[in-house]
Short mmCIF file of C-alpha atoms and ligand atoms in Angstrom, two decimals:
data_model
loop_
_atom_site.label_atom_id
_atom_site.label_comp_id
_atom_site.label_asym_id
_atom_site.label_seq_id
_atom_site.Cartn_x
_atom_site.Cartn_y
_atom_site.Cartn_z
CA MET Q 471 58.43 -15.43 34.87
CA ILE Q 472 56.07 -18.13 33.64
CA LYS Q 473 52.66 -18.87 35.09
CA PHE Q 474 50.64 -22.07 34.72
CA ASP Q 475 46.89 -22.14 35.06
CA PHE Q 476 44.47 -25.03 34.53
CA GLU Q 477 41.20 -23.56 35.80
CA ASN Q 478 39.49 -24.20 32.44
CA SER Q 479 40.75 -27.77 32.13
CA SER Q 480 37.88 -29.51 33.99
CA ILE Q 481 40.52 -30.90 36.37
CA ASN Q 482 40.74 -29.63 39.94
CA GLU Q 483 43.45 -29.62 42.63
CA ARG Q 484 41.82 -32.51 44.50
CA MET Q 485 42.06 -34.73 41.40
CA LEU Q 486 45.77 -33.93 41.18
CA SER Q 487 46.41 -35.09 44.71
CA ASP Q 488 45.55 -38.68 43.70
CA TYR Q 489 48.90 -38.63 41.87
CA GLU Q 490 50.97 -37.56 44.88
CA GLU Q 491 52.46 -41.00 45.43
CA VAL Q 492 53.36 -41.75 41.82
CA VAL Q 493 54.83 -38.26 41.38
CA GLN Q 494 56.93 -38.63 44.53
CA LYS Q 495 58.25 -41.96 43.32
CA ASN Q 496 59.13 -40.55 39.87
CA HIS Q 497 60.61 -37.38 41.38
CA LEU Q 498 63.01 -39.57 43.35
CA LEU Q 499 63.90 -41.56 40.23
CA LEU Q 500 64.62 -38.33 38.35
CA HIS Q 501 66.75 -36.87 41.12
CA GLU Q 502 68.42 -39.97 42.57
CA ASN Q 503 71.36 -40.09 40.21
CA PRO Q 504 70.95 -37.56 37.41
CA ASP Q 505 74.64 -37.73 36.46
CA ASP Q 506 74.53 -41.47 35.73
CA GLU Q 507 75.77 -41.78 32.12
CA LYS Q 508 73.26 -44.50 31.27
CA GLN Q 509 70.12 -42.73 32.40
CA PHE Q 510 69.77 -39.81 29.96
CA LEU Q 511 69.10 -37.43 32.84
CA GLY Q 512 72.01 -35.06 32.18
CA TRP Q 513 69.59 -32.25 31.22
CA ILE Q 514 68.23 -32.08 34.80
CA ASN Q 515 71.22 -30.31 36.34
CA LEU Q 516 72.67 -28.99 33.08
CA PRO Q 517 71.62 -25.33 33.63
CA GLU Q 518 73.80 -25.35 36.75
CA ASN Q 519 76.63 -27.76 36.01
CA TYR Q 520 77.22 -27.19 32.29
CA ASP Q 521 80.82 -27.27 31.10
CA LYS Q 522 81.94 -23.65 31.60
CA ASN Q 523 85.08 -24.04 29.47
CA GLU Q 524 83.10 -25.37 26.54
CA PHE Q 525 80.55 -22.58 27.07
CA GLU Q 526 83.33 -20.00 26.66
CA ARG Q 527 84.58 -21.81 23.52
CA ILE Q 528 81.04 -21.66 22.13
CA LYS Q 529 80.95 -17.89 22.70
CA LYS Q 530 84.36 -17.50 21.08
CA ALA Q 531 83.35 -19.55 18.04
CA ALA Q 532 80.09 -17.59 17.73
CA LYS Q 533 82.07 -14.33 17.84
CA LYS Q 534 84.35 -15.54 15.06
CA ILE Q 535 81.41 -16.67 12.91
CA ARG Q 536 79.72 -13.31 13.49
CA SER Q 537 82.85 -11.51 12.36
CA ASP Q 538 83.75 -13.56 9.27
CA SER Q 539 80.44 -14.94 7.93
CA ASP Q 540 77.29 -13.57 6.32
CA VAL Q 541 75.58 -16.94 6.74
CA LEU Q 542 75.78 -19.77 9.25
CA ILE Q 543 74.48 -23.04 7.82
CA VAL Q 544 73.21 -25.25 10.63
CA ILE Q 545 73.14 -28.88 9.53
CA GLY Q 546 71.10 -31.23 11.73
CA ILE Q 547 67.72 -32.92 12.15
CA GLY Q 548 65.27 -33.64 14.99
CA GLY Q 549 66.82 -32.93 18.36
CA SER Q 550 69.95 -31.71 16.59
CA TYR Q 551 68.00 -28.97 14.81
CA LEU Q 552 64.66 -27.95 16.33
CA GLY Q 553 65.88 -26.49 19.62
CA ALA Q 554 68.25 -24.01 17.99
CA ARG Q 555 65.61 -22.95 15.48
CA ALA Q 556 62.94 -22.67 18.21
CA VAL Q 557 65.03 -20.28 20.29
CA ILE Q 558 66.41 -18.27 17.37
CA GLU Q 559 63.00 -17.69 15.80
CA SER Q 560 61.36 -16.91 19.16
CA LEU Q 561 63.92 -14.28 20.11
CA THR Q 562 64.93 -12.59 16.86
CA ASP Q 563 63.11 -10.38 14.40
CA CYS Q 564 60.14 -12.05 12.61
CA PHE Q 565 61.96 -11.32 9.32
CA TYR Q 566 65.48 -11.95 10.66
CA ASN Q 567 67.01 -13.59 7.57
CA MET Q 568 65.40 -11.06 5.25
CA LEU Q 569 66.72 -7.97 7.04
CA PRO Q 570 69.51 -6.00 5.37
CA ASP Q 571 72.88 -7.07 6.88
CA LYS Q 572 73.36 -3.76 8.70
CA LYS Q 573 70.02 -4.00 10.45
CA ARG Q 574 70.39 -7.67 11.33
CA ASN Q 575 73.93 -7.23 12.54
CA SER Q 576 74.36 -11.03 12.78
CA PRO Q 577 74.78 -13.74 10.15
CA MET Q 578 71.74 -15.20 8.44
CA ILE Q 579 70.95 -18.61 9.92
CA ILE Q 580 70.01 -21.21 7.31
CA TYR Q 581 69.10 -24.79 8.17
CA ALA Q 582 70.10 -27.85 6.15
CA GLY Q 583 70.19 -31.60 6.61
CA ASN Q 584 66.62 -31.71 7.94
CA ASN Q 585 65.16 -33.21 4.75
CA LEU Q 586 66.32 -35.07 1.64
CA SER Q 587 64.95 -32.65 -0.96
CA PRO Q 588 67.29 -31.77 -3.84
CA ASN Q 589 65.24 -28.63 -4.49
CA TYR Q 590 65.89 -27.39 -0.97
CA LEU Q 591 69.64 -27.95 -1.11
CA ASN Q 592 70.01 -26.54 -4.63
CA ASP Q 593 68.04 -23.43 -3.67
CA LEU Q 594 70.12 -23.08 -0.50
CA MET Q 595 73.37 -23.14 -2.48
CA ASN Q 596 71.90 -20.66 -4.90
CA LEU Q 597 70.93 -18.38 -2.01
CA ILE Q 598 74.37 -18.37 -0.41
CA GLY Q 599 76.05 -17.61 -3.74
CA GLU Q 600 78.94 -15.24 -3.09
CA LYS Q 601 78.22 -14.80 0.61
CA ASP Q 602 80.77 -15.73 3.27
CA ILE Q 603 79.68 -18.84 5.09
CA SER Q 604 80.42 -21.05 8.06
CA ILE Q 605 78.92 -24.45 8.78
CA ASN Q 606 77.88 -25.99 12.09
CA VAL Q 607 77.15 -29.68 11.54
CA ILE Q 608 75.35 -31.28 14.46
CA SER Q 609 74.70 -34.99 14.97
CA LYS Q 610 74.93 -36.91 18.23
CA SER Q 611 75.25 -40.31 16.58
CA GLY Q 612 77.32 -38.82 13.78
CA THR Q 613 75.66 -41.22 11.37
CA THR Q 614 72.21 -39.77 10.61
CA THR Q 615 71.61 -39.89 6.86
CA GLU Q 616 69.98 -36.50 6.23
CA PRO Q 617 72.65 -34.31 7.88
CA ALA Q 618 75.47 -36.59 6.69
CA ILE Q 619 74.44 -36.17 3.04
CA ALA Q 620 73.93 -32.40 3.40
CA PHE Q 621 77.35 -32.10 5.03
CA ARG Q 622 79.07 -34.11 2.31
CA ILE Q 623 77.59 -31.79 -0.33
CA LEU Q 624 78.13 -28.51 1.54
CA LYS Q 625 81.62 -29.52 2.67
CA GLU Q 626 82.61 -29.85 -0.97
CA ALA Q 627 81.04 -26.46 -1.72
CA ILE Q 628 82.83 -24.68 1.13
CA GLU Q 629 86.16 -26.35 0.24
CA GLN Q 630 85.82 -25.22 -3.36
CA LYS Q 631 84.98 -21.71 -2.24
CA TYR Q 632 87.79 -21.19 0.30
CA GLY Q 633 90.32 -23.97 -0.29
CA LEU Q 634 90.90 -26.80 2.20
CA GLU Q 635 92.70 -24.87 4.91
CA GLU Q 636 90.31 -21.93 5.23
CA ALA Q 637 87.28 -24.23 4.87
CA ARG Q 638 88.49 -26.20 7.89
CA LYS Q 639 88.40 -23.00 9.95
CA ARG Q 640 84.80 -22.39 8.93
CA ILE Q 641 83.43 -25.83 9.86
CA TYR Q 642 82.27 -26.46 13.43
CA VAL Q 643 81.23 -29.94 14.50
CA THR Q 644 78.90 -30.77 17.39
CA THR Q 645 78.82 -34.50 18.12
CA ASP Q 646 79.62 -37.30 20.55
CA LYS Q 647 82.92 -36.97 22.41
CA ALA Q 648 84.35 -40.19 20.95
CA ARG Q 649 82.01 -42.17 18.69
CA GLY Q 650 80.54 -41.90 15.20
CA ALA Q 651 81.55 -41.17 11.62
CA LEU Q 652 81.27 -37.40 12.16
CA LYS Q 653 83.70 -37.54 15.08
CA THR Q 654 86.15 -39.57 12.96
CA LEU Q 655 85.84 -37.02 10.16
CA ALA Q 656 86.27 -34.08 12.58
CA ASN Q 657 89.41 -35.66 14.06
CA SER Q 658 90.89 -36.32 10.67
CA GLU Q 659 90.14 -32.81 9.34
CA LYS Q 660 90.91 -31.11 12.71
CA TYR Q 661 87.62 -29.20 12.83
CA GLU Q 662 86.72 -27.31 15.99
CA THR Q 663 84.47 -29.72 17.86
CA PHE Q 664 81.83 -29.37 20.58
CA VAL Q 665 80.48 -32.22 22.63
CA ILE Q 666 76.96 -33.54 23.16
CA PRO Q 667 77.12 -35.20 26.58
CA ASP Q 668 76.40 -38.95 26.60
CA ASN Q 669 73.59 -38.62 29.12
CA ILE Q 670 71.56 -36.00 27.22
CA GLY Q 671 69.31 -37.27 24.42
CA GLY Q 672 68.78 -35.26 21.23
CA ARG Q 673 65.40 -33.73 22.08
CA PHE Q 674 66.67 -32.65 25.53
CA SER Q 675 69.89 -31.12 24.14
CA VAL Q 676 68.94 -27.55 23.20
CA LEU Q 677 70.91 -26.08 26.12
CA THR Q 678 74.10 -27.93 25.14
CA ALA Q 679 76.39 -26.86 22.26
CA VAL Q 680 73.72 -28.37 19.95
CA GLY Q 681 71.57 -25.31 20.44
CA LEU Q 682 73.96 -22.84 21.98
CA LEU Q 683 76.41 -22.29 19.10
CA PRO Q 684 73.76 -21.34 16.52
CA ILE Q 685 71.79 -19.41 19.17
CA ALA Q 686 74.83 -17.37 20.24
CA THR Q 687 75.74 -16.76 16.58
CA ALA Q 688 72.31 -15.18 16.10
CA GLY Q 689 73.26 -12.63 18.79
CA ILE Q 690 71.13 -14.13 21.57
CA ASP Q 691 72.48 -13.88 25.12
CA ILE Q 692 73.16 -17.51 26.10
CA ASP Q 693 74.12 -16.55 29.67
CA LYS Q 694 70.62 -15.22 30.20
CA LEU Q 695 69.07 -18.27 28.52
CA MET Q 696 70.96 -20.58 30.91
CA GLN Q 697 70.07 -18.32 33.83
CA GLY Q 698 66.37 -18.65 32.98
CA ALA Q 699 66.70 -22.43 32.75
CA ASN Q 700 68.54 -22.52 36.06
CA ASP Q 701 65.83 -20.44 37.74
CA ALA Q 702 63.32 -23.03 36.53
CA ARG Q 703 65.56 -25.89 37.67
CA GLU Q 704 65.53 -24.45 41.20
CA LYS Q 705 61.82 -23.71 41.13
CA TYR Q 706 60.80 -27.17 39.90
CA LEU Q 707 63.06 -29.02 42.34
CA GLU Q 708 60.02 -28.88 44.60
CA PRO Q 709 58.73 -32.45 45.05
CA SER Q 710 55.19 -31.57 46.17
CA ILE Q 711 52.59 -31.36 43.40
CA LYS Q 712 50.96 -28.46 45.19
CA PHE Q 713 53.94 -26.18 44.60
CA ASN Q 714 55.31 -27.61 41.35
CA ASP Q 715 53.55 -26.33 38.23
CA CYS Q 716 55.45 -28.53 35.84
CA TYR Q 717 54.28 -31.63 37.70
CA LYS Q 718 50.73 -30.19 37.65
CA TYR Q 719 50.91 -29.80 33.88
CA ALA Q 720 52.15 -33.41 33.57
CA ILE Q 721 49.27 -34.74 35.68
CA VAL Q 722 46.52 -32.64 34.07
CA ARG Q 723 47.48 -33.83 30.58
CA ASN Q 724 47.51 -37.45 31.76
CA LEU Q 725 44.12 -37.07 33.45
CA LEU Q 726 42.68 -35.55 30.28
CA HIS Q 727 44.24 -38.33 28.21
CA SER Q 728 42.63 -40.98 30.44
CA SER Q 729 39.28 -39.25 29.98
CA GLY Q 730 39.48 -39.73 26.18
CA LYS Q 731 41.27 -36.52 25.17
CA LYS Q 732 43.96 -38.14 23.04
CA ILE Q 733 45.38 -35.05 21.31
CA GLU Q 734 47.02 -32.01 22.87
CA ILE Q 735 47.18 -28.86 20.79
CA LEU Q 736 49.81 -26.31 21.73
CA ALA Q 737 48.42 -22.97 20.58
CA ASN Q 738 50.36 -19.72 20.30
CA TYR Q 739 49.30 -16.22 19.30
CA GLU Q 740 52.81 -15.12 18.25
CA PRO Q 741 54.09 -16.35 14.85
CA GLN Q 742 57.61 -16.26 16.30
CA LEU Q 743 56.67 -19.27 18.45
CA HIS Q 744 55.98 -21.52 15.47
CA TYR Q 745 59.29 -23.40 15.78
CA PHE Q 746 59.05 -23.49 19.54
CA THR Q 747 55.89 -25.50 18.97
CA GLU Q 748 57.77 -27.75 16.53
CA TRP Q 749 60.41 -28.35 19.22
CA TRP Q 750 57.68 -29.11 21.79
CA LYS Q 751 56.00 -31.54 19.36
CA GLN Q 752 59.20 -33.52 19.00
CA LEU Q 753 59.90 -33.45 22.73
CA TYR Q 754 56.50 -34.88 23.65
CA GLY Q 755 55.89 -37.02 20.56
CA GLU Q 756 59.19 -38.86 20.71
CA SER Q 757 59.20 -39.12 24.49
CA GLU Q 758 55.66 -40.45 24.98
CA GLY Q 759 54.56 -42.07 21.73
CA LYS Q 760 55.57 -45.68 22.29
CA ASP Q 761 54.31 -49.07 23.46
CA GLY Q 762 50.95 -48.26 21.85
CA LYS Q 763 50.53 -45.26 24.17
CA GLY Q 764 50.94 -41.48 24.13
CA ILE Q 765 49.14 -38.16 23.80
CA PHE Q 766 49.45 -36.98 20.18
CA PRO Q 767 51.11 -33.53 20.22
CA ALA Q 768 49.79 -31.09 17.63
CA GLY Q 769 50.45 -27.39 17.14
CA VAL Q 770 48.55 -24.37 15.86
CA ASP Q 771 49.55 -20.77 15.22
CA PHE Q 772 46.63 -18.50 16.09
CA THR Q 773 44.89 -16.49 14.95
CA THR Q 774 46.16 -17.77 11.54
CA ASP Q 775 44.97 -21.33 12.07
CA LEU Q 776 41.59 -20.30 13.46
CA HIS Q 777 40.81 -19.81 9.78
CA SER Q 778 41.92 -23.32 8.85
CA MET Q 779 41.85 -25.60 11.90
CA GLY Q 780 39.36 -23.56 13.96
CA GLN Q 781 36.33 -25.42 12.62
CA TYR Q 782 37.67 -28.83 13.64
CA ILE Q 783 38.85 -27.68 17.03
CA GLN Q 784 35.49 -26.10 17.83
CA ASP Q 785 33.23 -28.69 16.32
CA GLY Q 786 35.01 -31.87 15.21
CA GLU Q 787 35.62 -35.09 17.14
CA ARG Q 788 35.90 -34.29 20.85
CA HIS Q 789 39.29 -35.86 21.52
CA LEU Q 790 41.26 -32.63 21.91
CA PHE Q 791 42.58 -30.50 24.71
CA GLU Q 792 44.46 -27.26 24.27
CA THR Q 793 47.44 -25.65 25.98
CA VAL Q 794 47.84 -21.98 25.16
CA LEU Q 795 51.19 -20.20 25.22
CA CYS Q 796 50.38 -16.59 26.07
CA VAL Q 797 52.98 -13.81 25.97
CA ASN Q 798 51.90 -10.89 28.15
CA GLU Q 799 53.97 -8.07 26.68
CA PRO Q 800 54.73 -7.70 22.96
CA LYS Q 801 58.14 -6.31 21.87
CA ASN Q 802 56.37 -3.33 20.34
CA ASP Q 803 52.70 -2.53 20.00
CA ILE Q 804 50.73 -0.65 17.31
CA ASP Q 805 47.53 1.34 17.86
CA VAL Q 806 44.59 1.25 15.47
CA LYS Q 807 43.79 4.84 14.50
CA ALA Q 808 40.36 6.40 13.89
CA ASP Q 809 39.44 6.96 10.24
CA SER Q 810 37.09 9.79 9.34
CA GLU Q 811 35.27 7.75 6.67
CA ASN Q 812 35.27 4.40 8.51
CA LEU Q 813 34.57 2.53 5.25
CA ASP Q 814 36.13 -0.63 6.69
CA GLY Q 815 33.91 -0.35 9.78
CA LEU Q 816 36.87 -0.62 12.14
CA ASN Q 817 36.39 2.59 14.11
CA TYR Q 818 35.09 0.59 17.07
CA LEU Q 819 38.73 -0.49 17.49
CA ALA Q 820 40.17 3.04 17.28
CA GLY Q 821 42.55 3.72 20.16
CA LYS Q 822 42.96 0.03 20.90
CA SER Q 823 46.29 -1.66 20.36
CA LEU Q 824 46.94 -4.71 18.19
CA ASP Q 825 48.16 -6.62 21.23
CA TYR Q 826 44.90 -5.81 23.06
CA ILE Q 827 42.92 -7.10 20.07
CA ASN Q 828 45.11 -10.22 19.87
CA LYS Q 829 44.48 -10.90 23.57
CA LYS Q 830 40.72 -10.46 23.14
CA ALA Q 831 40.85 -12.92 20.22
CA MET Q 832 42.67 -15.32 22.55
CA GLU Q 833 40.17 -14.88 25.40
CA GLY Q 834 37.23 -15.31 23.02
CA THR Q 835 38.79 -18.43 21.51
CA VAL Q 836 39.54 -20.00 24.88
CA GLN Q 837 35.94 -19.40 25.99
CA ALA Q 838 34.57 -20.86 22.76
CA HIS Q 839 36.81 -23.93 22.93
CA VAL Q 840 36.07 -24.59 26.60
CA THR Q 841 32.33 -24.30 25.87
CA GLY Q 842 32.87 -26.66 22.92
CA ASN Q 843 34.40 -29.26 25.28
CA VAL Q 844 38.06 -28.58 24.54
CA PRO Q 845 39.63 -28.36 28.00
CA ASN Q 846 42.18 -25.60 28.31
CA MET Q 847 45.46 -24.96 30.10
CA MET Q 848 47.35 -21.65 29.93
CA ILE Q 849 51.08 -21.03 30.20
CA THR Q 850 51.81 -17.32 30.42
CA LEU Q 851 55.19 -15.65 29.90
CA ASP Q 852 55.80 -12.04 30.93
CA LYS Q 853 57.55 -11.50 27.63
CA LEU Q 854 59.58 -13.28 24.98
CA ASP Q 855 63.15 -12.92 26.18
CA GLU Q 856 66.09 -15.17 26.99
CA GLU Q 857 65.23 -15.68 30.68
CA ASN Q 858 61.59 -16.56 30.05
CA LEU Q 859 62.39 -18.87 27.16
CA GLY Q 860 65.09 -20.64 29.22
CA GLN Q 861 62.48 -21.19 31.94
CA LEU Q 862 59.90 -22.44 29.48
CA ILE Q 863 62.33 -24.92 27.90
CA TYR Q 864 63.16 -26.39 31.29
CA PHE Q 865 59.48 -26.41 32.34
CA PHE Q 866 58.52 -28.48 29.30
CA GLU Q 867 61.53 -30.81 29.57
CA LYS Q 868 60.87 -31.68 33.19
CA ALA Q 869 57.11 -31.94 32.71
CA CYS Q 870 57.74 -34.23 29.73
CA ALA Q 871 59.91 -36.57 31.79
CA MET Q 872 57.32 -36.72 34.57
CA SER Q 873 54.42 -37.08 32.15
CA GLY Q 874 56.08 -40.00 30.32
CA MET Q 875 56.81 -41.71 33.62
CA ILE Q 876 53.18 -41.29 34.73
CA LEU Q 877 52.17 -42.84 31.41
CA GLU Q 878 54.58 -45.70 32.23
CA VAL Q 879 56.76 -45.35 29.15
CA ASN Q 880 60.50 -44.67 28.99
CA PRO Q 881 60.57 -40.97 27.99
CA PHE Q 882 64.22 -41.12 26.96
CA ASN Q 883 64.35 -43.68 24.16
CA GLN Q 884 62.99 -43.63 20.58
CA PRO Q 885 62.94 -47.20 19.25
CA GLY Q 886 60.27 -46.40 16.64
CA VAL Q 887 62.52 -43.97 14.76
CA GLU Q 888 64.69 -46.86 13.52
CA GLU Q 889 61.94 -48.59 11.51
CA TYR Q 890 61.87 -46.28 8.48
CA LYS Q 891 65.66 -46.21 8.41
CA LYS Q 892 65.90 -50.01 8.10
CA ASN Q 893 63.54 -50.01 5.12
CA MET Q 894 65.22 -47.01 3.51
CA PHE Q 895 68.71 -48.51 3.89
CA LYS Q 896 67.52 -51.80 2.41
CA LEU Q 897 66.00 -49.98 -0.56
CA LEU Q 898 69.20 -47.97 -0.98
CA GLU Q 899 71.25 -51.19 -0.82
CA LYS Q 900 73.34 -50.03 2.13
CA PRO Q 901 75.83 -52.82 3.02
CA GLY Q 902 74.54 -54.91 5.91
CA TYR Q 903 70.80 -54.25 5.26
O1 PA5 H 1466 65.78 -36.75 19.89
C1 PA5 H 1466 66.42 -37.56 19.22
O2 PA5 H 1466 67.17 -38.39 19.72
C2 PA5 H 1466 66.34 -37.54 17.71
O3 PA5 H 1466 65.39 -36.66 17.23
C3 PA5 H 1466 67.68 -37.13 17.13
O4 PA5 H 1466 68.03 -35.88 17.63
C4 PA5 H 1466 67.66 -37.08 15.60
O5 PA5 H 1466 67.26 -38.33 15.09
C5 PA5 H 1466 69.04 -36.73 15.06
O6 PA5 H 1466 69.99 -37.64 15.54
P1 PA5 H 1466 71.52 -37.30 15.54
O7 PA5 H 1466 71.76 -36.13 16.41
O8 PA5 H 1466 72.18 -38.53 16.04
O9 PA5 H 1466 71.89 -36.99 14.10
#
């Protein structure tokens, strides 16, 4: 279960009620015709009406990859990359890829096509060496430069390693059902292909095959993930602000933004949530940052970043507010023991657990930030598991849609992303630029 609390945000329930009308109007827009292909609202009912046949194919493919591969290389960028990595890193061992094969019991998951660095790709090929590999290349448009280049290079490597026929059985393509260069390539090579529905944009696609194939390959229970998302879907169907926490979150952040708090920091106290924060940054940044508007989404991993960004947050320009992701129960806890000499002076912590200390650090930090005029919201998960993460994903997706609509931007397009591409293509002398 997830819990939302904004008592330290300087916003109260009465202030939220001013938004009742606009939220009702946007709620209707979101729910009027979510299956309309042109509206990019397919994610709204996805946890209930996802393609069950494709879901079974995903599980089957994941099972095969788990049985014949030491490494799955996931090629994709942005919305075709961050969701899978967010879920995998949140729900697996902190040192997943470094574990000995027997302990991990699942393939290593390595990401490619999310940058243009030759060092990265050379080191990746060096790392996989003699290992058995499969590739999942993911691109909705099928034309994005970074994953396309990585796939061209890694396709050649896998074909050399296994020969054409076996390589084809180890390449899985996730793309549009009909369009794009990747779809053409997949048809011609007869790769197993999964579909990204037309009405689900990249950053809202983690619960489609985009995220689910790598997630299932890492041994994560995708039935439970979808169940969690579906629980949230039902819960946040509620139109009234009073009973809908994800609409409350959307309004509070807009109220804070209007009061001059231009930057939202998502703070976690679990290193495993680092990539979840990266996913959230893309979701909100790409959905809201347009037409000269938008809350800038930033992320910090605490307590690590208290020793780097803590000074600014406490004492720098007062344009920040903070949303804390708190996980109630750790997977395992460790107690601090008493030491007869106490040379490190830590005996005052003897008998206390690391999670207890982490929580006290969190409480102390929240108090300090609130006192320092950094309004605070808290989102609390019982624990980090499939159901809770599924709920949290849906919570943020729906809140993001509502928040963008309150801000009066289209949360589902990303016109700004094209600008760098035009310049890059011109410089690279791509025909037509
Ligand atoms: O959210 C988005 O739409 C983008 O971040 C895309 O996911 C990203 O640009 C990758 O695009 P594609 O999946 O077409 O390769």
